[in-house]
Short mmCIF file of C-alpha atoms in Angstrom, two decimals:
data_model
loop_
_atom_site.label_atom_id
_atom_site.label_comp_id
_atom_site.label_asym_id
_atom_site.label_seq_id
_atom_site.Cartn_x
_atom_site.Cartn_y
_atom_site.Cartn_z
CA MET A 144 41.33 45.65 -31.31
CA LEU A 145 38.93 42.84 -30.42
CA THR A 146 38.45 42.48 -26.69
CA ILE A 147 36.30 40.37 -24.36
CA GLU A 148 34.58 43.47 -23.13
CA LYS A 149 33.69 44.65 -26.68
CA LEU A 150 32.29 41.21 -27.40
CA ARG A 151 30.15 41.45 -24.29
CA GLU A 152 28.85 44.81 -25.47
CA TYR A 153 28.08 43.31 -28.83
CA GLY A 154 25.91 40.73 -27.13
CA ALA A 155 28.12 37.66 -27.31
CA ASN A 156 27.64 35.30 -24.36
CA VAL A 157 31.40 35.44 -23.67
CA ASP A 158 31.27 33.38 -20.48
CA ASP A 159 29.67 30.48 -22.39
CA GLY A 160 32.14 30.86 -25.29
CA LEU A 161 35.03 30.87 -22.89
CA THR A 162 33.88 27.70 -21.22
CA ARG A 163 34.06 26.00 -24.58
CA CYS A 164 37.58 27.40 -25.01
CA MET A 165 38.76 26.01 -21.59
CA GLY A 166 38.72 29.53 -20.13
CA LYS A 167 41.52 30.64 -22.40
CA GLU A 168 40.71 34.20 -23.54
CA ASP A 169 43.48 34.43 -26.08
CA PHE A 170 42.19 31.16 -27.71
CA TYR A 171 38.62 32.41 -27.74
CA LEU A 172 39.69 35.77 -29.31
CA LEU A 173 41.71 33.87 -31.88
CA LEU A 174 38.72 31.84 -32.90
CA VAL A 175 36.50 34.93 -33.07
CA GLY A 176 39.14 36.54 -35.23
CA LYS A 177 38.85 33.57 -37.59
CA VAL A 178 35.10 34.26 -37.87
CA LEU A 179 35.95 37.75 -39.06
CA GLU A 180 37.94 36.20 -41.92
CA ASP A 181 35.21 33.81 -42.93
CA LYS A 182 33.45 34.81 -46.26
CA ARG A 183 30.62 32.26 -46.29
CA ILE A 184 27.96 34.83 -45.54
CA THR A 185 28.52 36.18 -49.07
CA ALA A 186 28.17 32.69 -50.42
CA LEU A 187 24.97 32.15 -48.39
CA GLU A 188 23.50 35.38 -49.76
CA ALA A 189 24.24 34.28 -53.36
CA GLN A 190 22.90 30.74 -52.82
CA LEU A 191 19.75 32.24 -51.38
CA ALA A 192 19.33 34.72 -54.33
CA ASP A 193 19.97 31.75 -56.79
CA LYS A 194 17.45 29.61 -54.82
CA ASP A 195 20.05 26.95 -54.35
CA LEU A 196 18.47 25.72 -51.19
CA ASP A 197 20.51 22.56 -50.74
CA SER A 198 23.88 24.55 -50.84
CA ALA A 199 22.38 27.40 -48.83
CA PHE A 200 21.35 24.90 -46.13
CA GLU A 201 24.93 23.42 -45.96
CA THR A 202 26.41 26.89 -45.71
CA ALA A 203 23.86 28.20 -43.14
CA HIS A 204 24.24 25.06 -41.02
CA ALA A 205 28.02 25.43 -40.92
CA LEU A 206 27.76 29.12 -40.05
CA LYS A 207 25.24 28.42 -37.32
CA GLY A 208 27.62 25.86 -35.74
CA MET A 209 30.62 28.24 -35.86
CA TYR A 210 28.59 31.12 -34.37
CA ALA A 211 26.91 29.05 -31.77
CA ASN A 212 30.07 27.37 -30.59
CA LEU A 213 31.64 30.85 -29.95
CA SER A 214 28.31 32.05 -28.41
CA LEU A 215 28.10 34.94 -30.86
CA ASP A 216 24.38 35.20 -30.20
CA PRO A 217 23.58 38.27 -32.40
CA LEU A 218 24.83 36.28 -35.43
CA THR A 219 23.51 32.93 -34.23
CA LYS A 220 20.01 34.04 -34.07
CA PRO A 221 19.28 34.97 -37.72
CA VAL A 222 21.50 32.23 -39.05
CA SER A 223 19.57 29.69 -36.93
CA GLU A 224 16.26 30.90 -38.38
CA ILE A 225 17.64 30.60 -41.91
CA THR A 226 18.93 27.12 -41.17
CA LYS A 227 15.59 26.06 -39.67
CA LEU A 228 13.74 27.19 -42.76
CA LEU A 229 16.17 25.69 -45.16
CA ARG A 230 16.20 22.31 -43.33
CA SER A 231 12.76 21.89 -44.81
CA ARG A 232 13.78 23.50 -48.12
CA THR A 233 11.27 26.35 -47.53
CA ASP A 234 11.16 28.57 -50.55
CA THR A 235 10.53 32.03 -49.02
CA ASP A 236 11.90 35.50 -48.98
CA TYR A 237 15.14 35.29 -46.89
CA SER A 238 16.18 38.89 -47.52
CA ALA A 239 15.32 40.23 -44.10
CA LEU A 240 17.17 37.37 -42.36
CA ILE A 241 20.27 37.65 -44.55
CA GLU A 242 20.35 41.44 -44.15
CA GLU A 243 20.20 40.98 -40.38
CA THR A 244 23.00 38.38 -40.59
CA ILE A 245 25.14 40.72 -42.73
CA ALA A 246 24.43 43.68 -40.40
CA GLN A 247 25.42 41.70 -37.37
CA PHE A 248 28.59 40.43 -39.04
CA GLU A 249 29.57 43.92 -40.03
CA LYS A 250 28.92 45.11 -36.53
CA LEU A 251 31.19 42.32 -35.17
CA CYS A 252 33.87 43.27 -37.70
CA GLY A 253 33.70 46.86 -36.53
CA LEU A 254 34.61 45.96 -32.98
#
């Protein structure tokens, strides 16, 4: 079961996330639970593999906003880097960044 303490151990800035959720732990946990159901990382991985940089930027930017708003820092960091590179449509090897994103997502799902 997902708890505030497990999210702290994961590296989430829970206090900041709770502030955005008006201090309501149940609401914050509900929103983090919605993140666990989101499948856009798979879409982002495919878009990057296909070099569809425009679609990848849109997906990465949306994920970055979702993760940052909930202060899920271990996920926010690699997705922010991807977003930054895609903003200028940088054609580079994104494999390390997407692998880190997937690893952090799987770690979050395992909480």
